[in-house]
Each structure stands twice: as structure tokens, then as C-alpha cells.
XYZ file of C-alpha atoms in Angstrom:
697
model
C 25.028 -21.669 3.266
C 24.988 -18.750 5.713
C 27.477 -18.658 8.596
C 24.522 -18.363 10.969
C 23.223 -21.493 12.638
C 19.456 -21.154 12.287
C 17.271 -22.433 15.097
C 14.191 -22.061 12.939
C 13.672 -22.455 9.215
C 13.330 -19.242 7.241
C 9.842 -20.093 5.898
C 8.600 -20.692 9.440
C 10.341 -17.586 10.806
C 9.001 -15.353 8.049
C 5.481 -16.674 8.576
C 5.638 -16.432 12.380
C 6.967 -12.868 12.340
C 4.493 -11.701 9.657
C 7.381 -11.005 7.288
C 9.466 -9.537 10.119
C 6.988 -6.749 10.828
C 6.085 -7.871 14.355
C 8.024 -5.976 16.982
C 9.056 -3.249 14.546
C 7.958 0.306 15.492
C 5.663 2.002 12.968
C 2.833 4.508 12.418
C 4.714 7.429 13.970
C 2.853 10.654 14.765
C 4.624 13.724 16.148
C 2.781 16.264 18.279
C 2.295 19.602 16.567
C 4.381 21.293 19.258
C 7.042 18.561 19.259
C 6.271 17.566 22.855
C 5.880 13.833 22.221
C 5.801 11.080 19.633
C 3.221 8.286 19.493
C 3.733 5.025 17.645
C 2.729 1.357 17.446
C 4.854 -1.689 18.245
C 4.315 -5.177 19.609
C 6.438 -6.458 22.464
C 8.248 -9.208 20.623
C 9.320 -10.667 17.314
C 6.459 -13.171 17.227
C 3.911 -11.181 19.247
C 1.067 -10.095 16.925
C -0.625 -7.919 19.561
C 0.331 -4.320 18.755
C 0.530 -1.765 21.578
C 0.376 2.036 21.613
C 3.555 3.738 22.874
C 4.606 7.311 23.657
C 8.049 8.921 23.555
C 8.133 12.086 25.691
C 10.358 15.008 24.726
C 11.041 15.560 28.432
C 14.039 13.244 28.621
C 12.909 11.348 25.511
C 11.782 8.444 27.647
C 9.556 5.751 26.152
C 6.421 4.436 27.866
C 3.516 2.109 27.177
C 0.234 3.970 26.749
C -2.198 1.160 25.863
C -1.826 -2.611 25.906
C -4.558 -4.737 24.270
C -3.859 -7.671 26.563
C -4.326 -5.498 29.646
C -7.568 -4.145 28.206
C -8.637 -7.751 27.825
C -10.364 -7.681 24.460
C -7.918 -9.527 22.211
C -9.408 -12.313 20.134
C -12.915 -10.934 19.566
C -14.432 -11.176 16.088
C -13.651 -8.279 13.739
C -16.423 -6.421 11.956
C -16.846 -6.746 8.192
C -15.684 -3.131 7.765
C -12.595 -3.666 9.917
C -11.620 -6.830 8.063
C -11.972 -4.937 4.789
C -9.895 -1.998 6.071
C -7.097 -4.307 7.191
C -7.145 -6.031 3.830
C -6.872 -2.681 2.028
C -4.059 -1.588 4.373
C -2.315 -5.005 4.148
C -2.455 -5.202 7.933
C -1.177 -8.521 9.316
C -1.032 -7.780 13.044
C -3.656 -7.727 15.791
C -4.291 -5.466 18.744
C -4.151 -1.698 18.255
C -3.375 -1.485 14.545
C -4.444 2.161 14.050
C -5.106 5.176 16.250
C -6.177 8.804 15.986
C -5.085 11.634 18.270
C -5.508 15.325 18.963
C -2.973 17.614 17.228
C -0.756 17.918 20.327
C -1.088 14.191 21.121
C -2.837 14.883 24.410
C -5.484 12.218 23.844
C -5.871 9.268 21.487
C -8.690 6.998 20.414
C -8.536 3.527 18.905
C -10.798 0.603 18.143
C -10.005 -2.769 19.617
C -12.080 -5.649 18.271
C -15.224 -3.619 17.880
C -15.067 -1.311 20.896
C -13.752 2.273 21.141
C -11.188 3.270 23.764
C -9.468 6.523 24.665
C -6.294 7.231 26.598
C -4.576 10.370 27.887
C -1.213 10.426 26.093
C 0.137 13.371 28.101
C 0.040 11.554 31.450
C 2.148 8.513 32.247
C 0.093 5.638 33.612
C -3.231 7.123 32.539
C -5.968 4.487 32.394
C -7.506 3.351 29.133
C -11.201 4.222 29.076
C -13.869 2.389 27.135
C -16.427 4.590 25.400
C -20.189 3.911 25.584
C -20.808 3.408 21.877
C -22.807 1.303 19.507
C -20.870 -1.713 18.299
C -18.940 -2.770 16.381
C -16.966 0.471 16.213
C -15.024 1.243 13.046
C -12.509 4.044 12.399
C -13.004 6.223 15.513
C -11.715 9.789 15.113
C -11.258 12.210 18.002
C -12.009 15.869 17.461
C -9.048 18.273 17.781
C -10.309 19.585 21.142
C -10.635 16.078 22.596
C -14.311 16.491 23.506
C -15.966 14.159 21.008
C -15.287 10.962 19.081
C -16.889 10.200 15.731
C -17.027 6.650 14.418
C -18.885 4.340 12.051
C -21.182 1.544 13.202
C -23.695 -0.275 11.057
C -22.713 1.906 8.052
C -23.925 4.984 9.966
C -21.770 7.837 11.233
C -22.166 8.259 14.974
C -20.779 10.507 17.679
C -20.132 10.124 21.400
C -19.372 13.226 23.484
C -17.573 13.804 26.773
C -20.808 13.329 28.718
C -21.147 9.790 27.339
C -24.119 10.520 25.079
C -23.951 8.437 21.903
C -26.062 9.332 18.898
C -26.249 8.957 15.130
C -25.239 11.914 12.981
C -26.039 10.391 9.612
C -27.232 7.033 8.343
C -29.781 5.359 6.112
C -31.719 2.123 6.248
C -30.517 0.984 2.827
C -27.492 -1.354 3.235
C -26.168 -0.075 -0.090
C -25.528 3.376 1.402
C -22.920 4.197 4.036
C -21.758 7.338 5.828
C -18.178 7.996 6.928
C -16.590 5.066 5.071
C -14.128 4.961 2.179
C -15.376 3.103 -0.875
C -13.351 0.216 -2.338
C -11.608 2.296 -5.027
C -10.546 4.958 -2.524
C -9.198 2.492 0.028
C -7.507 0.097 -2.408
C -6.217 2.487 -5.071
C -6.215 6.095 -3.796
C -4.654 5.424 -0.354
C -7.686 7.121 1.199
C -8.713 4.798 4.002
C -11.063 7.197 5.752
C -14.427 8.775 5.037
C -14.929 11.388 7.783
C -12.893 14.363 9.006
C -13.195 16.798 11.932
C -13.049 20.561 11.564
C -10.168 22.211 13.463
C -12.564 23.580 16.121
C -14.269 20.217 16.652
C -17.729 21.582 15.857
C -18.283 20.068 12.408
C -17.683 16.779 10.646
C -17.100 16.394 6.933
C -18.487 13.018 5.909
C -18.538 11.035 2.704
C -21.846 9.481 1.728
C -21.160 6.410 -0.387
C -23.959 4.958 -2.498
C -22.792 1.558 -3.698
C -26.092 0.511 -5.221
C -24.904 1.150 -8.814
C -21.811 -1.044 -8.239
C -21.956 -4.624 -9.451
C -22.071 -7.414 -6.915
C -19.410 -10.118 -6.788
C -20.092 -13.240 -4.754
C -17.330 -14.814 -2.679
C -18.039 -18.266 -1.308
C -16.359 -20.759 0.974
C -16.699 -24.194 -0.640
C -15.426 -25.849 2.550
C -18.678 -24.761 4.221
C -21.303 -25.492 1.551
C -24.133 -24.632 3.911
C -22.966 -20.997 4.156
C -24.365 -18.569 1.583
C -21.897 -16.671 -0.615
C -20.748 -13.286 0.646
C -21.873 -10.427 -1.598
C -19.363 -7.614 -2.121
C -19.692 -4.517 -4.273
C -16.828 -4.676 -6.776
C -16.314 -1.907 -9.381
C -15.137 -3.939 -12.384
C -13.358 -1.927 -15.073
C -15.896 -0.296 -17.373
C -18.778 -0.606 -14.908
C -20.376 1.883 -12.522
C -18.449 3.216 -9.528
C -19.936 4.120 -6.189
C -21.557 7.556 -6.031
C -19.545 9.557 -3.489
C -20.773 12.888 -2.150
C -19.459 15.048 0.690
C -21.455 16.723 3.457
C -20.792 18.920 6.485
C -22.559 17.820 9.673
C -22.806 20.020 12.758
C -21.743 18.035 15.807
C -24.335 19.501 18.161
C -27.478 18.706 16.182
C -26.469 17.042 12.883
C -27.518 20.021 10.753
C -26.292 19.288 7.231
C -24.663 21.294 4.465
C -24.162 19.529 1.140
C -20.872 20.151 -0.636
C -21.207 21.037 -4.310
C -18.724 20.387 -7.095
C -18.937 19.198 -10.685
C -19.397 15.519 -9.976
C -20.209 14.761 -13.599
C -16.683 15.772 -14.605
C -14.940 14.804 -11.371
C -16.648 11.830 -9.714
C -13.621 10.718 -7.640
C -13.068 12.289 -4.205
C -9.354 11.588 -3.880
C -8.381 13.700 -0.850
C -9.962 15.914 1.783
C -7.876 18.177 4.035
C -9.065 20.435 6.855
C -6.414 22.292 8.859
C -6.475 25.482 10.962
C -4.245 27.265 8.438
C -6.558 26.972 5.433
C -10.147 26.414 4.306
C -11.332 22.820 3.900
C -9.832 21.491 0.676
C -10.808 18.751 -1.764
C -8.857 17.006 -4.515
C -11.288 15.589 -7.079
C -10.508 13.690 -10.269
C -12.167 12.726 -13.527
C -13.091 9.127 -14.330
C -10.317 8.895 -16.937
C -7.835 10.388 -14.388
C -6.533 12.868 -16.926
C -8.014 15.921 -15.148
C -8.201 16.978 -11.508
C -9.180 20.003 -9.461
C -8.148 21.315 -6.062
C -11.180 22.996 -4.507
C -11.655 25.082 -1.394
C -14.951 24.855 0.441
C -17.210 27.489 1.950
C -18.365 25.952 5.229
C -21.554 27.968 5.384
C -22.926 27.261 1.921
C -21.119 24.120 0.744
C -20.008 25.946 -2.414
C -16.533 25.188 -3.755
C -13.993 27.318 -5.614
C -11.310 26.002 -7.934
C -7.784 26.953 -6.869
C -5.903 24.595 -9.194
C -6.699 22.415 -12.178
C -4.366 19.833 -13.724
C -4.499 17.875 -16.981
C -2.392 15.107 -18.517
C -2.556 13.255 -21.813
C -2.019 9.851 -20.164
C -2.986 10.075 -16.479
C -2.380 12.060 -13.290
C -0.636 10.455 -10.337
C -1.992 10.553 -6.783
C 0.508 11.503 -4.068
C 0.294 11.124 -0.311
C 0.475 14.356 1.658
C -1.052 16.719 -0.916
C -2.891 18.955 -1.315
C -1.358 20.795 1.633
C -1.054 24.413 2.701
C 2.080 26.164 3.852
C 1.883 28.383 6.908
C 1.962 31.430 4.608
C -1.253 30.247 2.915
C 0.276 28.954 -0.317
C -0.856 25.666 -1.866
C 1.579 22.729 -1.962
C 1.132 20.084 -4.664
C 3.260 17.657 -6.654
C 3.326 18.460 -10.359
C 5.191 17.310 -13.440
C 7.787 19.264 -15.392
C 11.047 18.349 -17.152
C 10.173 14.653 -16.770
C 10.200 15.008 -12.994
C 7.649 14.800 -10.192
C 8.321 18.094 -8.381
C 7.004 19.861 -5.298
C 5.146 22.968 -6.409
C 4.140 25.910 -4.237
C 1.296 27.900 -5.797
C 2.139 26.247 -9.109
C 5.878 27.070 -9.084
C 8.318 24.128 -8.829
C 10.578 24.409 -5.769
C 12.499 21.146 -6.235
C 15.033 20.530 -9.012
C 14.654 18.493 -12.191
C 15.720 14.873 -11.769
C 14.686 14.645 -8.103
C 11.590 12.421 -8.222
C 9.210 13.298 -5.376
C 7.158 10.398 -4.003
C 5.280 11.969 -1.065
C 5.009 15.085 1.110
C 5.440 14.602 4.852
C 4.841 18.117 6.100
C 4.092 21.570 4.755
C 4.600 24.315 7.324
C 7.086 27.104 6.864
C 9.201 24.561 4.965
C 8.127 21.505 2.978
C 9.527 18.140 4.072
C 9.182 15.415 1.473
C 10.459 12.024 0.333
C 12.201 11.824 -3.031
C 14.808 9.982 -5.037
C 17.549 10.825 -7.504
C 18.387 7.097 -7.721
C 15.518 4.587 -7.989
C 17.027 2.168 -5.443
C 16.997 4.825 -2.717
C 14.468 7.097 -1.029
C 15.644 10.066 1.010
C 14.045 12.811 3.075
C 14.465 16.354 1.853
C 13.472 19.861 2.925
C 12.476 22.681 0.608
C 13.036 25.838 2.625
C 11.049 29.018 2.351
C 14.183 30.783 1.057
C 14.218 28.499 -2.005
C 17.048 26.171 -0.969
C 16.603 22.393 -1.011
C 18.600 20.142 1.329
C 18.785 16.388 1.839
C 18.080 15.328 5.411
C 19.288 11.711 5.230
C 22.794 10.683 4.243
C 23.297 6.915 4.297
C 22.312 4.950 1.182
C 18.946 3.350 1.803
C 15.209 3.884 2.020
C 14.152 6.578 4.488
C 10.732 7.732 5.580
C 9.529 9.732 8.547
C 7.102 11.959 10.428
C 7.299 15.653 11.343
C 5.991 17.898 14.097
C 7.373 21.377 14.918
C 11.185 20.965 14.920
C 11.027 17.207 15.603
C 11.698 14.740 12.792
C 11.339 10.979 13.197
C 13.367 9.091 10.588
C 12.992 5.378 9.834
C 15.989 4.239 7.781
C 16.437 0.883 6.058
C 19.783 0.011 4.474
C 21.846 -2.860 3.130
C 24.016 -2.770 6.263
C 21.320 -3.643 8.802
C 18.203 -5.746 9.148
C 14.914 -3.895 9.409
C 14.834 -0.140 9.961
C 16.701 2.087 12.396
C 14.442 4.767 13.881
C 15.999 7.998 15.103
C 14.387 11.113 16.553
C 15.898 14.485 15.689
C 15.259 17.869 17.212
C 16.669 20.430 14.876
C 20.086 19.169 13.806
C 20.570 16.904 16.842
C 19.683 13.250 17.267
C 17.908 13.088 20.626
C 16.615 9.487 20.764
C 16.374 6.113 19.080
C 13.275 3.963 19.098
C 14.015 0.333 19.841
C 12.865 -2.447 17.540
C 11.778 -5.850 18.803
C 11.719 -7.354 15.318
C 13.362 -10.724 14.722
C 16.846 -11.074 13.291
C 16.361 -13.177 10.124
C 18.136 -16.504 9.833
C 19.290 -15.615 6.320
C 21.582 -12.750 5.367
C 21.147 -11.507 1.792
C 24.197 -11.286 -0.419
C 23.190 -8.974 -3.257
C 25.011 -7.921 -6.400
C 23.484 -4.800 -7.942
C 23.788 -3.883 -11.608
C 22.268 -1.766 -14.350
C 21.169 -3.999 -17.181
C 20.631 -3.436 -20.866
C 20.103 -0.242 -22.859
C 17.495 1.071 -20.390
C 19.730 0.738 -17.297
C 17.299 -1.624 -15.622
C 17.991 -1.730 -11.893
C 18.770 -5.370 -11.189
C 19.790 -7.466 -8.179
C 21.397 -10.919 -8.304
C 21.457 -13.308 -5.352
C 23.483 -16.522 -5.454
C 23.540 -19.411 -2.981
C 25.881 -18.780 -0.062
C 27.652 -22.040 -0.889
C 27.897 -21.398 -4.619
C 31.246 -22.300 -6.188
C 32.395 -20.641 -9.433
C 31.943 -22.989 -12.345
C 28.878 -24.647 -10.839
C 25.921 -24.281 -13.219
C 22.685 -23.333 -11.440
C 19.100 -22.701 -12.555
C 17.725 -19.161 -12.605
C 14.656 -17.847 -10.800
C 13.234 -14.474 -11.815
C 11.479 -12.849 -8.850
C 9.559 -9.792 -10.139
C 6.655 -7.622 -9.128
C 6.796 -5.403 -12.183
C 3.721 -3.264 -11.626
C 3.264 0.501 -11.243
C 4.064 2.321 -7.975
C 6.430 -0.403 -6.748
C 10.115 -1.093 -7.241
C 11.813 -4.104 -5.663
C 15.449 -3.225 -6.338
C 16.021 -1.031 -3.295
C 18.920 -0.436 -0.912
C 17.263 -2.225 1.992
C 18.468 -5.592 3.285
C 15.080 -6.913 4.369
C 13.764 -6.528 0.816
C 15.845 -9.538 -0.245
C 15.272 -12.014 2.578
C 12.922 -14.301 0.682
C 14.958 -13.989 -2.501
C 18.082 -15.090 -0.609
C 16.237 -18.078 0.825
C 15.316 -19.084 -2.716
C 18.945 -18.626 -3.746
C 20.090 -20.869 -0.907
C 17.788 -23.576 -2.232
C 20.015 -23.705 -5.317
C 18.861 -20.882 -7.601
C 20.422 -17.765 -9.041
C 17.690 -15.289 -8.178
C 17.266 -12.159 -10.301
C 15.129 -9.229 -9.186
C 14.640 -6.614 -11.912
C 12.550 -3.441 -12.106
C 11.056 -3.033 -15.560
C 9.489 -0.041 -17.257
C 6.481 1.238 -15.371
C 7.909 0.631 -11.887
C 8.483 3.621 -9.631
C 11.424 5.926 -9.143
C 12.369 6.732 -12.746
C 10.010 9.600 -13.562
C 6.834 10.303 -15.557
C 8.038 9.205 -19.005
C 9.256 5.880 -17.579
C 5.952 5.345 -15.780
C 3.875 6.040 -18.869
C 5.562 3.493 -21.121
C 2.929 0.991 -19.937
C -0.027 3.037 -21.179
C -2.435 0.506 -22.756
C 0.306 -2.134 -22.588
C 1.410 -3.969 -19.469
C 2.549 -7.029 -21.390
C 5.203 -6.003 -23.911
C 7.400 -3.515 -21.972
C 7.291 -5.529 -18.762
C 8.111 -8.865 -20.362
C 10.736 -7.406 -22.693
C 12.562 -5.798 -19.769
C 12.480 -8.947 -17.655
C 14.020 -10.879 -20.564
C 16.650 -8.181 -21.141
C 17.609 -8.178 -17.455
C 17.895 -11.969 -17.446
C 20.167 -12.032 -20.485
C 22.333 -9.146 -19.286
C 22.928 -10.717 -15.875
C 23.577 -14.136 -17.419
C 26.093 -12.648 -19.845
C 28.104 -11.348 -16.901
C 27.647 -14.555 -14.879
C 28.297 -17.660 -17.000
C 27.265 -19.992 -14.153
C 23.606 -19.102 -14.795
C 21.912 -21.891 -16.756
C 19.597 -20.280 -19.298
C 18.232 -23.724 -20.114
C 16.554 -23.779 -16.696
C 14.781 -20.494 -15.997
C 11.812 -20.223 -13.652
C 9.768 -17.199 -12.665
C 7.481 -16.550 -9.707
C 5.379 -13.651 -8.506
C 2.275 -12.534 -6.622
C -0.513 -10.184 -7.735
C 0.967 -8.128 -10.594
C 4.024 -10.365 -10.277
C 1.723 -13.359 -10.721
C 0.466 -11.826 -13.951
C 4.066 -11.353 -15.113
C 4.944 -14.965 -14.264
C 2.001 -16.417 -16.199
C 2.635 -13.996 -19.064
C 6.255 -15.140 -19.252
C 5.578 -18.831 -19.824
C 2.644 -18.149 -22.135
C 4.357 -15.661 -24.454
C 8.068 -16.434 -24.048
C 8.377 -20.202 -23.511
C 11.685 -19.979 -25.372
C 13.081 -18.102 -22.353
C 11.036 -19.226 -19.341
C 10.673 -22.908 -18.505
C 8.353 -22.861 -15.458
C 6.224 -20.332 -13.590
C 4.456 -19.888 -10.276
C 1.665 -17.298 -10.628
C 0.144 -16.189 -7.320
C -3.168 -14.301 -7.333
C -2.722 -13.028 -10.907
C -5.002 -10.690 -12.806
C -5.563 -12.725 -15.972
C -8.225 -10.452 -17.518
C -7.967 -6.687 -17.004
C -11.749 -6.449 -17.118
C -11.885 -8.437 -13.891
C -9.975 -5.778 -11.952
C -11.246 -2.467 -10.558
C -12.034 0.793 -12.313
C -9.589 3.245 -10.765
C -6.475 1.117 -11.243
C -7.278 -0.562 -14.540
C -8.739 2.400 -16.411
C -5.781 4.586 -15.438
C -3.496 2.382 -17.542
C -5.811 0.632 -19.997
C -8.441 3.315 -20.533
C -12.152 2.548 -20.531
C -12.981 -0.855 -22.087
C -15.489 0.729 -24.472
C -12.846 3.139 -25.773
C -9.814 0.843 -25.821
C -11.051 -2.744 -26.213
C -7.816 -3.661 -28.001
C -5.815 -2.864 -24.839
C -7.918 -5.245 -22.778
C -7.648 -7.949 -25.412
C -3.890 -7.541 -25.789
C -3.174 -7.683 -22.051
C -5.523 -10.582 -21.297
C -3.936 -13.999 -20.761
C -7.030 -16.019 -21.637
C -6.455 -16.015 -25.401
C -2.905 -17.307 -24.835
C -4.052 -20.467 -23.059
C -3.522 -22.758 -26.035
C 0.130 -21.651 -26.300
C 1.152 -23.009 -22.887
C 4.054 -25.427 -23.266
C 5.729 -25.025 -19.892
C 4.799 -26.061 -16.327
C 2.532 -23.499 -14.674
C 1.358 -23.457 -11.054
C -1.351 -20.950 -10.161
C -2.160 -20.099 -6.528
C -5.172 -18.098 -5.381
C -7.123 -17.415 -2.186
C -10.798 -18.278 -2.522
C -11.743 -15.298 -0.322
C -9.652 -12.752 -2.241
C -11.794 -9.614 -2.652
C -9.020 -7.630 -4.333
C -7.957 -9.903 -7.201
C -10.958 -12.196 -7.461
C -10.312 -15.926 -7.778
C -12.297 -15.811 -11.023
C -9.056 -14.620 -12.632
C -7.264 -17.889 -11.937
C -10.326 -20.042 -12.557
C -11.008 -18.482 -15.952
C -7.434 -19.028 -17.105
C -7.515 -22.561 -15.738
C -10.757 -23.212 -17.625
C -9.244 -21.896 -20.851
C -6.155 -24.062 -20.351
C -8.327 -27.108 -19.743
C -10.410 -26.371 -22.841
C -7.172 -26.152 -24.842
C -5.927 -29.412 -23.358
C -2.942 -27.755 -21.705
C -1.800 -29.383 -18.417
C -1.273 -27.050 -15.466
C -1.620 -26.993 -11.689
C -3.931 -24.916 -9.491
C -3.628 -24.499 -5.733
C -6.693 -22.886 -4.141
C -6.376 -21.496 -0.621
C -9.556 -21.890 1.408
C -10.413 -18.942 3.617
C -7.469 -16.879 2.351
C -7.646 -13.382 0.867
C -5.031 -11.497 -1.184
C -2.837 -11.729 1.922
C -1.838 -15.118 3.287
C -2.219 -14.565 7.027
C -2.065 -18.140 8.306
C 1.384 -19.011 9.703
C 1.244 -22.665 8.640
C -0.105 -21.850 5.198
C 2.447 -19.094 4.571
C 5.287 -21.461 5.423
C 3.986 -24.374 3.365
C 3.264 -22.175 0.356
C 6.977 -21.486 0.001
C 7.825 -25.170 0.366
C 5.211 -26.232 -2.188
C 6.493 -23.689 -4.693
C 10.016 -24.967 -4.114
C 8.923 -28.546 -4.777
C 7.167 -27.467 -7.987
C 10.171 -25.551 -9.311
C 12.629 -28.325 -8.481
C 10.374 -30.771 -10.264
C 9.926 -28.459 -13.253
C 13.586 -27.419 -13.588
C 15.448 -30.700 -13.055
C 19.216 -30.872 -12.975
């Protein structure tokens, strides 16, 4: 076991600290002139109430700007829209979980349990002011001049000005139509959580109108309260109609409206909208099959758009955070593909080298600051200078991200040497401050052995019990995610906390990144086109056998696998299609039929069901039900509006019809995230009991 003497069990500590996120600083924003940094952080390791903080460049002193407890509104009921936003953002905390500010961070606005508040960030000790708005308030946005705040209430876009006058800018009586909100596909799959944007002069709002009436309704019920009616949600199942999203310009003074025109028949998805002082308002729109996209600039007076870039791909186009963007010299910054590399492009010309896989753009001014990797287990910050040179800004092995403003760079660095992330503030080449973390120190310390497995150099991590003795045979537990846009084998200690706990329960835990996971480039990503099952499962088996060949203590006669979401799909797939290798599985919130998941994600990889029915049939687990010969535990939240519980129930029904024994654990009131402290702890313990029972000594 670990040399530490734990005062709390790891399952309880992980649940209480919301996976060690409480107390950790996050959501950094740097003023455009570098005068201050704003960020969120709770006061302690088990304090879920997040506060707004400011770090002033004058002495780089840190101060509290807004405290939810002092405001006195903690604990109020969240609106339906706010609960949905937090689910899409995987937000586990309470308090001030998001904020918006003027470009120089002089004033900020935030919603706290349905009410809007503003605070002067430039003045220490400034009072928090409550705005006279309709309620509940959702997604308040302050205009760049600080005079007005736009927000959504009752699916209408509203505005309150400095005189305290609150009025509606746009809204309709039909509950199927909203203004200023992001539709499900945008929030869950495009990383676009917002639906309204201010012009740089604060005189106009760009607003998305979302008509969800064509979208099918899914009903989510709470069987523990049979008197309550089911909750109806609009869910865009693969192959069905999406929401109709249009964009409009609304004048702040009187609501005068200009409709934005583009070829919505070809490009129905509004992926990004950007409006900065340096460039015209800019849209990124995409086709339904995600093989074509356009970057458009917008004429504010007429609503007409002009195409400045068009991209095509045979398989699909990726969506990147931070682009489109405009350099200070007026040139367009995008991420394109060439030489099997995701590369920063300026006006269509690559400015980053082959082999350096770009994952996001942080800033595009005179230079372009971006995150990228030349080794999948690491993410570093880089700068592409205007003179054509490219330099790495972070040195230590690990996962680095950040925020930029003027010559100030905030860097959050996670590594194998430390728990959590170390946050430093740089001005030019000098480190000028560090931002303290109040996050808990875990009671387990991961001991990780990294390797490259098999002919495809699969990045793999092995964790053994701390008290393991050579020659002692131990069962194996595969611990994958396996899906696109995620890789678990990273140089960050906190990534392996739960895996080490499982190892200390007597397992050799293997974490392996298969084909399709991030960090290896476009060709690697596209190996899962129309086929999640074969490449993913083949690579997990190859990683298992390669690690076991180098570690003879691993007992290949006792191999379990567990996972959540896509990892839950992989776990169920493993025992259904390779029972010769896998002897037990825990499948949490799995997609068991691709047709039960959403359009934007599923059709990117599987294509449209009417065009590629064989892909949906091949990747479905339902037809495999009769082949189950191994213990299978499925876990699912009854209130999950991301991966609907119908996925687990349909597979369970097929297993029952085939006479195949299995176990199902349904979580009442839980969504795709398990937010209850007691439930999160006991879920780990129940999985442990199942695996010990299924993989006996």
C-alpha cells in the first residue's frame, strides 16, 4: 500500500472533492491590456461554492471579487437551462461557475442561482450589485463598454441597461423556439455553449434563434416519483431532424433586426461566431455530413455574408476551439490538415511544422499562441511568431494549457511529479506570480509504468498495487475510454488516481489509448470511420497482451474491463465479442445502439443511417446479446439526457430475451454525471464487489 496514512478513503475523498476539482483555480481570463487576471476557485478542498477572484498586475496581489456566500443566494433552485448548461459543461461545483467580463476586465457579470450580478473588477472591495432582471437569468453577457447586460430568461433574449431598464429584445410564445441559447448539438458536441454575442461597440447583439420543433421528443421520467409527469426533452437522434438555427443582429436601443443570410441548405450547423474589433463578424458553418465548411464574414448593415474560406474532407472535418480567429494584421487564422498533421494556418498557409498536432488556439494577435503535441501523452503551449518562427513556451513534460492577454500568459501545468496543476503567470519571459490551489492532496499516489505497445505503438500505462511482490499473480483490469477527442495516457499524475486505487485493491490496471483517440493525427483519428468496434477492441486486446508479455505476473485468465460513456460501450463490446480475452465487464452509461445517440457526433463517424445502415448494424451491441457468456454489470442514470437510459434498457431487454444473465444498476435522479457524494463513493465500491466476485482467485 502507499506510504501515506489516509485519514479518509479514496472513494470518499474523490467524491467529496468532486474528483479533486474543488479548490483548484480555473477559467482564467487575462485583460486585453494585461492589467489583471480573473479566475474561479473555491476556498477549500471540499468547498463546492466557487468564488470569483482577481490577480492585479500592480504587485500581482490576489483578491476576492465576489463570494456567493456573502451574496447570500447559495442553494436556490437552478433553472432548466442552467442545469442543462452545467450538464453539457460537466460542471460539478456550485456558486459562480461561469462569468463574463469586459475586454479589459473592468467589470464582470455572472448568474447566481437565477439572478444576475455585476462587480467592478478594477476596484478592490467593490460591492457586488444585483441587476433588476426577469428571472431566472441564464448566461448573462456584458457588453464591451460595460453599459448593458444581455441574458436569456424564459427562452427570450433580454437586456438590462445602466439605468436599470429591463426589456425583451427577442422572444416568441412558442416553447419550441428560443433566442440566445445554444441547441443541444452545439453545446454537447461543438463546444459552443452560448447563443448570443455583443458587437465590439456594445450597440448590437448577434443572437441565435433556435427552432427545436422539428426535433424529436425524448421523455425522461423519475420512477421514484410516479405522480410526476415525464420530462420532455428535444433530442436529435442520429438520422432525424436537427434544430433549425438562424442568426440575427439586434440593435440594443430598439431591437431593430437584421437577418443573417447564408446557404443553410448546404451548411445547417452554426459552429462558431466571432466578433472582435479587429475584423468583421465571422461565422464558421458546416454541412450536415461535416465534410464541408465555410468561414463567412458578415455585413452588419445588410446581413449578407461573404465566403473567405471553404474546406472539404473525404471523411470529416474537425472542430477546434479558438478558431476562426483574426491576427492583428487582418489575416485569418484556422487549423487545417496537411502532411497528416493538424496545423495552424494563416490565410491558408501552414505556419506550424508537420508532426506537431495542434489541438486549440489560445490567442491570435501579432503572434499565434496555441496548444499542440509532438507526443500524444503531452500537451504544450507554443507560439507561432509573425516572422515565421515557432517556439515552445512550456518545458517540463506534462499537459499545459493557458490564457493570454497582451504580454501576459497564464500557464496551468499538470505533470507526473505533482498532484493537480501548477499555475504560473508570466509577463514576457519572466514568471511574475503563482496562483495558489486549495485542491486536496489525494490519499493515493499513482505509480505508473509507461510503454508503447504492439505494432501501432499504442500509448499504454500500467499500474500495480503498491504492495505487489514479484511472482505474485494478479488479475488484470482494463480501464479505457477509447473514444474520439480523448486520450487517457497523459503525463499528468491526477489522471491516474482512480486507476491506482483500483490497482491497490489487487488489480494490475492497464490504461491504453486505441486508434481514434486524440494526439496522433488525422490518419489515426479516421481509422474509426464507420467502425468503432473493430479498431478499438483490437487495440485494447493488443495492449493487454503486450503488457502481459512484459509482466508475467499478470493473470490473463482473470481479465476485467470497466468504463463510462464511450468506455462503457468498449467494456460491453469486450465481453460480448471477445469473451476469450475478457472475463467480466462493468459498462457505465454505454451507447449500445448508435441510432440512439445524437446527430452531430454519431453521423460524423458513422455517416447518415439511411446511407450507411451497415455501420449502425455493425457497431450496435443489441444483436450480440445472445453471445454473452461473461458477467456483465451495466450502470446508468435514469435522468441521463446525454446517453439516454434506453441504451442500457434495450441491451438488457435483448439479453433477457436471449436468456443471458446480467446485472443492471439504475441510478435514480442521476444524469450522465454522478454528482451525489454518497452515490459516487458507493458506485466504486459496488463495482469492486462485482469484479472481485466475477474474477475470483
